[in-house]
CSV table of C-alpha atoms and ligand atoms in Angstrom, one decimal:
chain,number,residue,atom,x,y,z
N,4,MET,CA,1.7,-10.9,9.2
N,5,HIS,CA,4.9,-12.0,9.0
N,6,ARG,CA,6.4,-9.8,6.2
N,7,LYS,CA,9.8,-10.6,4.8
N,8,THR,CA,12.9,-8.3,5.9
N,9,ILE,CA,14.2,-6.5,3.1
N,10,VAL,CA,18.1,-5.4,3.8
N,11,ALA,CA,18.2,-2.1,1.3
N,12,ALA,CA,21.8,-0.6,-0.1
N,13,ASN,CA,21.4,3.3,-1.4
N,14,TRP,CA,25.0,4.3,-2.7
N,15,LYS,CA,24.3,7.4,-2.9
N,16,MET,CA,27.1,9.0,-5.3
N,17,ASN,CA,29.3,6.8,-4.3
N,18,GLY,CA,31.2,3.8,-5.2
N,19,ASP,CA,33.2,2.6,-8.1
N,20,VAL,CA,34.0,-0.8,-10.0
N,21,SER,CA,36.1,-2.3,-7.4
N,22,LEU,CA,33.2,-1.9,-4.8
N,23,ILE,CA,30.4,-3.6,-6.9
N,24,ASN,CA,32.9,-6.1,-7.4
N,25,GLU,CA,33.8,-6.7,-3.4
N,26,MET,CA,30.2,-6.3,-3.0
N,27,THR,CA,28.9,-9.4,-5.3
N,28,ASP,CA,32.2,-11.4,-4.0
N,29,ALA,CA,31.2,-11.4,-0.9
N,30,LEU,CA,27.4,-11.4,-0.9
N,31,ASN,CA,27.6,-14.5,-3.8
N,32,THR,CA,28.7,-16.6,-1.0
N,33,ILE,CA,26.4,-15.7,1.8
N,34,SER,CA,23.2,-17.8,2.4
N,35,ILE,CA,20.3,-15.3,2.6
N,36,SER,CA,17.0,-17.0,3.8
N,37,GLU,CA,13.8,-16.7,1.7
N,38,ASN,CA,12.5,-14.8,4.3
N,39,GLN,CA,15.0,-11.6,3.8
N,40,GLN,CA,15.8,-9.8,0.5
N,41,VAL,CA,18.3,-7.8,-0.1
N,42,ILE,CA,19.0,-4.9,-2.7
N,43,ILE,CA,21.8,-3.0,-4.1
N,44,CYS,CA,21.2,0.3,-5.6
N,45,PRO,CA,24.2,1.8,-7.2
N,46,PRO,CA,24.3,4.7,-9.3
N,47,ALA,CA,23.2,4.4,-12.2
N,48,PRO,CA,25.8,4.0,-15.0
N,49,TYR,CA,27.0,0.6,-12.6
N,50,LEU,CA,23.4,-1.1,-12.7
N,51,GLY,CA,24.6,-3.2,-15.5
N,52,ALA,CA,27.7,-4.1,-14.2
N,53,LEU,CA,26.0,-5.4,-10.7
N,54,THR,CA,23.2,-7.2,-12.7
N,55,GLN,CA,25.9,-8.8,-14.2
N,56,ALA,CA,28.1,-9.6,-11.2
N,57,ASN,CA,25.3,-10.7,-9.1
N,58,THR,CA,24.2,-14.1,-9.1
N,59,ASN,CA,22.9,-14.2,-5.6
N,60,ALA,CA,19.3,-15.0,-6.1
N,61,ARG,CA,18.3,-13.3,-2.9
N,62,VAL,CA,19.9,-9.8,-4.1
N,63,ALA,CA,18.2,-7.9,-6.4
N,64,VAL,CA,19.5,-4.8,-7.7
N,65,GLY,CA,17.9,-1.5,-7.8
N,66,ALA,CA,18.2,2.1,-9.0
N,67,GLN,CA,18.3,5.7,-6.8
N,68,ASN,CA,16.0,7.5,-8.9
N,69,ILE,CA,14.2,7.5,-12.8
N,70,ASN,CA,12.2,10.1,-14.8
N,71,GLU,CA,8.4,9.7,-14.7
N,72,GLN,CA,8.4,9.7,-18.7
N,73,LEU,CA,8.9,6.7,-20.5
N,74,LYS,CA,11.1,7.9,-23.3
N,75,GLY,CA,12.5,11.1,-25.3
N,76,ALA,CA,14.7,14.3,-24.8
N,77,LEU,CA,15.4,14.6,-21.8
N,78,THR,CA,19.2,14.6,-21.6
N,79,GLY,CA,20.6,13.1,-18.6
N,80,GLU,CA,17.8,11.1,-17.4
N,81,VAL,CA,16.9,7.5,-16.7
N,82,SER,CA,13.4,5.9,-17.5
N,83,ALA,CA,11.7,3.3,-16.2
N,84,LEU,CA,11.9,1.0,-19.3
N,85,MET,CA,15.3,1.1,-19.3
N,86,LEU,CA,15.9,-0.1,-15.9
N,87,LYS,CA,13.2,-3.0,-16.8
N,88,ASP,CA,15.6,-3.6,-20.1
N,89,LEU,CA,18.7,-4.4,-17.3
N,90,SER,CA,16.6,-6.5,-15.2
N,91,VAL,CA,17.0,-4.3,-12.5
N,92,GLN,CA,14.1,-4.9,-10.0
N,93,TYR,CA,13.6,-1.9,-8.0
N,94,VAL,CA,14.1,1.8,-7.5
N,95,ILE,CA,14.2,4.5,-4.9
N,96,VAL,CA,11.8,7.3,-5.5
N,97,GLY,CA,11.6,10.9,-3.3
N,98,HIS,CA,14.1,10.6,-1.4
N,99,SER,CA,15.2,13.3,1.2
N,100,GLU,CA,17.7,14.3,-0.7
N,101,ARG,CA,15.8,14.8,-4.6
N,102,ARG,CA,13.3,16.4,-2.8
N,103,SER,CA,15.5,18.9,-1.0
N,104,LEU,CA,18.3,19.4,-3.6
N,105,PHE,CA,16.1,18.2,-6.9
N,106,ALA,CA,13.1,20.0,-5.6
N,107,GLU,CA,10.6,16.6,-6.2
N,108,THR,CA,7.6,17.2,-5.1
N,109,SER,CA,5.2,14.7,-3.4
N,110,GLY,CA,3.1,14.8,-6.7
N,111,LEU,CA,6.3,13.7,-9.0
N,112,VAL,CA,7.2,11.1,-6.6
N,113,ALA,CA,3.6,9.5,-6.9
N,114,ASP,CA,3.7,9.9,-10.7
N,115,LYS,CA,7.4,7.8,-10.5
N,116,ALA,CA,6.0,5.6,-8.4
N,117,LYS,CA,3.2,4.9,-11.0
N,118,GLN,CA,5.2,4.4,-13.7
N,119,ALA,CA,7.9,2.2,-11.6
N,120,LEU,CA,4.5,-0.1,-10.9
N,121,ALA,CA,3.9,0.2,-14.6
N,122,GLN,CA,7.0,-1.3,-16.1
N,123,GLY,CA,7.2,-4.0,-13.4
N,124,LEU,CA,9.6,-2.1,-11.1
N,125,THR,CA,8.7,-2.5,-7.2
N,126,PRO,CA,9.2,1.2,-5.9
N,127,ILE,CA,10.8,2.4,-2.7
N,128,VAL,CA,9.3,5.3,-2.0
N,129,CYS,CA,10.9,7.7,0.6
N,130,ILE,CA,9.4,9.7,3.5
N,131,GLY,CA,10.4,11.6,6.1
N,132,GLU,CA,10.3,15.0,7.9
N,133,SER,CA,13.4,17.3,9.0
N,134,GLU,CA,14.5,17.9,12.5
N,135,ASP,CA,12.5,21.3,12.6
N,136,GLU,CA,9.7,19.9,11.5
N,137,ARG,CA,9.6,17.2,14.0
N,138,GLU,CA,10.4,19.7,17.1
N,139,GLN,CA,7.8,21.5,16.4
N,140,GLY,CA,5.4,18.1,16.3
N,141,GLN,CA,4.2,18.1,12.6
N,142,THR,CA,6.4,14.7,12.0
N,143,GLU,CA,2.6,12.8,11.5
N,144,GLN,CA,1.5,16.0,9.2
N,145,VAL,CA,4.4,15.9,7.0
N,146,LEU,CA,4.3,12.1,6.6
N,147,SER,CA,0.4,12.4,5.9
N,148,GLU,CA,1.2,15.3,3.0
N,149,GLN,CA,3.9,13.0,1.3
N,150,LEU,CA,2.5,9.7,1.5
N,151,ALA,CA,-1.7,11.2,0.3
N,152,PRO,CA,-0.3,12.0,-3.1
N,153,VAL,CA,1.5,8.4,-3.5
N,154,LEU,CA,-2.2,6.6,-2.2
N,155,SER,CA,-4.3,8.2,-4.3
N,156,ALA,CA,-1.9,7.9,-7.4
N,157,LEU,CA,-2.0,4.2,-6.9
N,158,ASP,CA,-4.7,1.4,-7.3
N,159,ASN,CA,-5.3,-0.9,-4.3
N,160,ASP,CA,-3.5,-3.9,-6.1
N,161,GLU,CA,-0.4,-1.4,-7.0
N,162,LEU,CA,-0.2,-0.5,-3.4
N,163,THR,CA,0.8,-3.9,-1.9
N,164,ASP,CA,3.7,-3.8,-4.7
N,165,VAL,CA,5.1,-0.6,-3.0
N,166,VAL,CA,7.9,-0.7,-0.2
N,167,PHE,CA,8.1,2.6,1.4
N,168,ALA,CA,11.1,3.7,3.6
N,169,TYR,CA,10.7,6.6,6.6
N,170,GLU,CA,13.9,8.5,6.7
N,171,PRO,CA,13.9,11.0,9.4
N,172,VAL,CA,16.2,13.9,7.6
N,173,TRP,CA,17.7,14.6,10.7
N,174,ALA,CA,19.1,11.1,11.4
N,175,ILE,CA,20.3,10.9,7.5
N,176,GLY,CA,24.5,10.8,7.2
N,177,THR,CA,24.4,12.2,10.9
N,178,GLY,CA,24.8,9.0,13.3
N,179,LYS,CA,21.8,10.0,14.8
N,180,THR,CA,19.5,7.2,14.6
N,181,ALA,CA,16.0,7.5,15.6
N,182,SER,CA,15.3,5.2,18.7
N,183,ALA,CA,14.1,2.0,18.3
N,184,GLU,CA,10.7,3.2,20.1
N,185,MET,CA,10.7,6.5,18.1
N,186,ALA,CA,11.0,4.6,14.8
N,187,GLN,CA,8.6,1.9,15.9
N,188,GLN,CA,5.8,4.7,16.8
N,189,THR,CA,6.3,6.3,13.5
N,190,HIS,CA,6.0,3.4,11.6
N,191,ARG,CA,3.3,2.3,13.4
N,192,PHE,CA,1.7,5.8,12.3
N,193,ILE,CA,2.7,4.9,8.8
N,194,ARG,CA,1.1,1.9,8.3
N,195,GLU,CA,-2.0,3.1,9.7
N,196,PHE,CA,-2.5,6.2,7.3
N,197,ILE,CA,-2.2,3.5,4.4
N,198,ALA,CA,-4.9,1.1,6.3
N,199,ALA,CA,-6.8,4.0,5.7
N,200,THR,CA,-6.5,3.7,2.2
N,201,ASP,CA,-6.4,-0.2,2.3
N,202,SER,CA,-5.9,-2.0,5.5
N,203,ASP,CA,-5.2,-5.2,3.3
N,204,ALA,CA,-2.1,-3.4,1.7
N,205,ALA,CA,-1.3,-2.1,4.7
N,206,ASP,CA,-0.2,-5.1,6.8
N,207,LYS,CA,1.5,-6.6,3.5
N,208,VAL,CA,3.8,-3.7,2.7
N,209,ALA,CA,7.2,-3.3,3.6
N,210,ILE,CA,7.7,-0.4,5.8
N,211,LEU,CA,11.7,0.2,6.2
N,212,TYR,CA,13.9,2.4,8.3
N,213,GLY,CA,16.5,4.5,7.3
N,214,GLY,CA,19.2,7.0,8.9
N,215,SER,CA,22.3,5.7,10.3
N,216,VAL,CA,21.5,2.4,10.4
N,217,ASN,CA,24.9,0.3,11.0
N,218,ALA,CA,25.8,-2.9,12.0
N,219,GLY,CA,25.5,-2.1,15.9
N,220,ASN,CA,21.8,-0.8,15.9
N,221,TYR,CA,19.9,-2.8,12.9
N,222,GLN,CA,18.8,-5.4,15.1
N,223,GLU,CA,16.8,-3.3,17.2
N,224,LEU,CA,15.5,-1.4,15.4
N,225,PHE,CA,14.2,-4.6,12.7
N,226,ALA,CA,13.0,-6.4,15.7
N,227,GLN,CA,10.2,-3.6,15.8
N,228,PRO,CA,6.6,-5.0,14.5
N,229,ASP,CA,6.3,-2.6,12.0
N,230,ILE,CA,10.1,-2.1,10.9
N,231,ASP,CA,10.6,-4.3,7.9
N,232,GLY,CA,14.2,-3.6,7.6
N,233,GLY,CA,16.6,-1.0,6.6
N,234,LEU,CA,17.4,1.6,3.7
N,235,ILE,CA,21.4,1.9,4.3
N,236,GLY,CA,23.7,4.8,2.9
N,237,GLY,CA,27.0,5.0,4.7
N,238,ALA,CA,27.0,1.6,6.1
N,239,SER,CA,26.4,-0.3,2.8
N,240,LEU,CA,29.5,1.3,1.2
N,241,LYS,CA,31.4,-0.9,4.0
N,242,VAL,CA,31.5,-4.8,2.8
N,243,GLU,CA,31.4,-6.7,5.8
N,244,GLU,CA,29.7,-4.7,7.7
N,245,PHE,CA,26.7,-4.4,4.8
N,246,LYS,CA,27.0,-8.2,5.1
N,247,THR,CA,26.2,-8.6,8.4
N,248,ILE,CA,23.6,-6.4,8.5
N,249,CYS,CA,22.4,-8.7,5.2
N,250,LEU,CA,21.7,-11.9,7.2
N,251,ALA,CA,19.8,-10.0,9.9
N,252,GLU,CA,16.3,-12.6,10.1
F,30,LIG,P1,22.9,7.0,6.1
F,30,LIG,O1,23.1,5.4,6.5
F,30,LIG,O2,24.4,7.2,5.5
F,30,LIG,O3,22.3,7.9,7.2
F,30,LIG,O4,21.8,7.4,4.8
F,30,LIG,C1,20.6,7.0,4.9
F,30,LIG,C2,19.7,7.0,3.9
F,30,LIG,O5,20.0,8.4,3.0
F,30,LIG,C3,19.6,5.8,2.7
F,30,LIG,O6,18.6,6.6,1.9
């Protein structure tokens, strides 16, 4: 099965109007093939500016988080309904920073993914183990526990619309990338775990790798059979470097 290559930028709490303009200027001029999808996820205040400035049909806009509710007295929160209204197409849910710094549980992540899909958005569901968990041989157990609530919350036809991102916590922002072989093994495990719920969906869903992906290592990672692209933090803030990665086949 030939899946699309997805290159997604997670700017986290970085970037400004200048970066929106520089990045869209750079990406509006490149030709991205139909087998590729580029997604930029800026901080929420910049989503509107990005949807206006982005004219490259192969570049989509994504948010970094949503509330699981659609509206109400929830000061500071953003809903899937609002993202839809802004023509945002993707939303990251369950990033490890949200899990560890904002106490998001896998159950909550599943509710957010479900709500995103209900509003026609594609959730990018992040999972990943800590360094301790890997050292103690718990990687597969941790990933299973993170995946299970999402798989049970979604119907099979919804599952095919999800993008998963495997981001080992120890590789995020550290410069320590998982080796291509280690990442492939883990992606294979994730795909097999999804296949136990729905083998057809498992074949179709994109599983991105994230954690210190850069212009020097993306090719080897993306060449692995179960790695369908990357979720990129630091390197996605550098216009030329990100542009290079966007041209990955
Ligand atoms: P870095 O690419 O900076 O390691 O960040 C990865 C990440 O967390 C993307 O969501």
